[in-house]
Amino acid sequence: MLGNCLENVRKSTPLVHNITNYVTVNDVANALLACGGSPIMSDEPEDVADITTICGGLNINIGTLNKRSIESMFVAGAKANELRHIVLLDPVGAGASALRTNTAIALIEKIKFDVIRGNISEIKTLALGSGTTKGVDADAADIVTEENLEPMVAFAKDFAEKTGAIAAITGAIDLVADAEKCYIIRNGRPEMSKITGTGCQLSGIATAYAIANPENKTEAVAAAVCLMGLAGEIGYTNMQQGEGNSTYRNRIMDAIYNMDAETLNKGAKYEVR
Amino acid sequence: MLGNCLENVRKSTPLVHNITNYVTVNDVANALLACGGSPIMSDEPEDVADITTICGGLNINIGTLNKRSIESMFVAGAKANELRHIVLLDPVGAGASALRTNTAIALIEKIKFDVIRGNISEIKTLALGSGTTKGVDADAADIVTEENLEPMVAFAKDFAEKTGAIAAITGAIDLVADAEKCYIIRNGRPEMSKITGTGCQLSGIATAYAIANPENKTEAVAAAVCLMGLAGEIGYTNMQQGEGNSTYRNRIMDAIYNMDAETLNKGAKYEVR
Amino acid sequence: MLGNCLENVRKSTPLVHNITNYVTVNDVANALLACGGSPIMSDEPEDVADITTICGGLNINIGTLNKRSIESMFVAGAKANELRHIVLLDPVGAGASALRTNTAIALIEKIKFDVIRGNISEIKTLALGSGTTKGVDADAADIVTEENLEPMVAFAKDFAEKTGAIAAITGAIDLVADAEKCYIIRNGRPEMSKITGTGCQLSGIATAYAIANPENKTEAVAAAVCLMGLAGEIGYTNMQQGEGNSTYRNRIMDAIYNMDAETLNKGAKYEVR
């Protein structure tokens, strides 16, 4: 059950090395603490191998990539692979610029990822060399809906098979797939898109969940996705008159902090195909 | 009316490329989302031209400039000019160091800006090569008051004429001027100076407002300045016992998120000279 | 009394130059504003000497060090020493990587620090060349307890004597020592470890406190440590049903913002040995 995945995180306090963007980095750190993990950030090529070594996993997010941090992604990724640590890729903005697309593709070629988490436009870019990313948000034309669910599930499984990574494609409907099965998840609130960084937070959390559940990684990533969406729902019900996206951000993270296995098991809305 | 400017932003979701400092970058992203825009951040020279191309405007903030980000400012600014996108400059700390002063002046020489937003010390530094910036805050000796308002309005119009940019000089009294007219704005709260980044947030928002109101840019920037000040007033009235600057920051952003045209029209305190 | 130290900060608004990590930089800025100081951030080698010159002190934090920012630390530190400004070192993650350990040790060799603030594992690394840092948190084996208090106090005084800096070793029990005396401080809440950056915030605040109390620096640093811990206690009592680490962060900073001398004097829990 998903709740077991949560408890394994809280019991083991997985340490996650994050090479991530400076827009949402503080949220990623606090979200990791909220879920029961522990964050460390480092993006200097001379520092990252040491830092990755003491961690249980590596979260690579290209949201504000630069030449130095790109070099660090490859150095840390290689070290994490050597140590058989969990490695997650969040290809922020793949499809929006040549540098982002090319970096994400080169990372997938050189590094073995356990999880790739992005919106549908980013994942399509990696899969097909196409996909029209609107900045850092998915394009409306790409979005997973009840109508195109069947082919999108097949696409997610195929992407997982080809990359050898668990595919976590998040949006109004979330898909978490390996080559064999796909979790279809319907947690979350549309208002979450009015806060920067819920996707980045999820990538950090999913890394911690995969570290703490090595025998059960696909379910663990699905648990992390349900957790984030459910926290969005709980946070929303706690909103008071006059509050907006800034307080909503706090309330979502507070809900992650207070989540327990029973609440997650009851509130998770998913099916497996 | 100012409210129309607000509605044009909410209708068109302007995408803003921000090359900005890492102190307040998360607030700039969330403020852009709160006002109805969409943010993307990129400061790598090889990435910025692509990112600027897919956006409607560019917000350049020199708050934590470095050699790499300075190069990116010039590359992105040139591309934005070529595409006739809106470009805003926030010359954080101009006057506080030679690098900041020289970079801001070089940017104005090489890039055509639609808007330049700063405190009075920063703008004086750009206009006169003088002005005594106290860190990132305006010097008391420079401040716009009811007593020196007439010459300051003339100064703002003159600066706008010489640079070809709308001048947005913010402080206790805010001035938004083009060569012909100057909005004198008296919204806001002194407690806003106890939060880092309200100026940076305003620069992001003003970029979105100018993008969404291309025929009416001076009024749009004035609307953005009124919005920020009014949000500061509304946020303040929502403060509870024991709350301080951190919660105030959330309440201001929440007020931006909840602002509608009618509230802005009613609450904006300005005259035009 | 500690309250005098607080009032001296509020009266003089010390300007602090921070070369700090991008994870918690926004919190450091807002915490400095909350306590009555004023922050400025700059980490470009060509910018830092000018910025340090206009400030009263320099806060160096190696949390996300890179080659550029390391160079800036040495440049700014030398300038601050030349001007006899307050300089504080926060050796985040010393012991966790060779680059962090070596950088912190080289900084201590080349720069005269007034204060070194870290967790016990970081300080042990600097003192003994050992200490097992678990990421950015102290290792359980190192922690200061009631049982090992006597030798830890001696260690802190010895470290202070050897480095010539006030040693601020923070954890469940905090120690603030110069060569002669050691403040043993028992403020704070364990839940503070579930928020990223309370240590970084404290380093910024301690710099401001030392600047504003030049005749009384050890007491001033102890006052800053008591302030942070007491704010954690007050913030905790203000927590509402359903709130977690994200709102707690706001409530702690709000408590710093609202702290006055009388509250600090009454709430500070310390002894001097």
PDB file of C-alpha atoms in Angstrom, chain C residues 6 8 26 32 48-49 52 62 72 83 93 106 130 133 138 149 170 172 178 202 215 225 241 247 257 261 263 266 268:
ATOM      1  CA  LEU C   6      18.635  43.821  20.514  1.00  0.00           C
ATOM      2  CA  ASN C   8      21.253  48.504  19.556  1.00  0.00           C
ATOM      3  CA  ASN C  26      15.543  34.829   0.892  1.00  0.00           C
ATOM      4  CA  LEU C  32      17.805  40.413   8.795  1.00  0.00           C
ATOM      5  CA  VAL C  48      32.035  42.250  -3.543  1.00  0.00           C
ATOM      6  CA  ALA C  49      34.759  44.665  -2.422  1.00  0.00           C
ATOM      7  CA  THR C  52      31.475  45.070   1.597  1.00  0.00           C
ATOM      8  CA  ILE C  62      29.473  28.157   2.108  1.00  0.00           C
ATOM      9  CA  SER C  72      34.396  36.308  -3.746  1.00  0.00           C
ATOM     10  CA  LEU C  83      38.214  47.937   7.051  1.00  0.00           C
ATOM     11  CA  GLY C  93      28.627  21.102   5.251  1.00  0.00           C
ATOM     12  CA  ALA C 106      41.536  28.090   4.024  1.00  0.00           C
ATOM     13  CA  SER C 130      37.476  15.161  11.782  1.00  0.00           C
ATOM     14  CA  THR C 133      28.842  15.538   9.043  1.00  0.00           C
ATOM     15  CA  ALA C 138      25.224  17.304  12.742  1.00  0.00           C
ATOM     16  CA  LEU C 149      28.584  19.534  28.497  1.00  0.00           C
ATOM     17  CA  THR C 170      24.237  25.453  17.713  1.00  0.00           C
ATOM     18  CA  ALA C 172      19.632  21.234  20.989  1.00  0.00           C
ATOM     19  CA  ASP C 178      35.141  33.199  23.560  1.00  0.00           C
ATOM     20  CA  LEU C 202      20.909  32.979  12.670  1.00  0.00           C
ATOM     21  CA  GLU C 215      32.215  46.433  22.609  1.00  0.00           C
ATOM     22  CA  VAL C 225      21.216  32.758  19.507  1.00  0.00           C
ATOM     23  CA  GLN C 241      -4.452  23.032  13.908  1.00  0.00           C
ATOM     24  CA  THR C 247       3.782  27.993   8.371  1.00  0.00           C
ATOM     25  CA  TYR C 257      10.039  40.748  13.880  1.00  0.00           C
ATOM     26  CA  ALA C 261      14.127  43.691  24.678  1.00  0.00           C
ATOM     27  CA  THR C 263      10.564  39.621  25.930  1.00  0.00           C
ATOM     28  CA  LYS C 266      12.544  37.291  30.129  1.00  0.00           C
ATOM     29  CA  ALA C 268      16.328  33.821  27.262  1.00  0.00           C
TER      30      ALA C 268
END
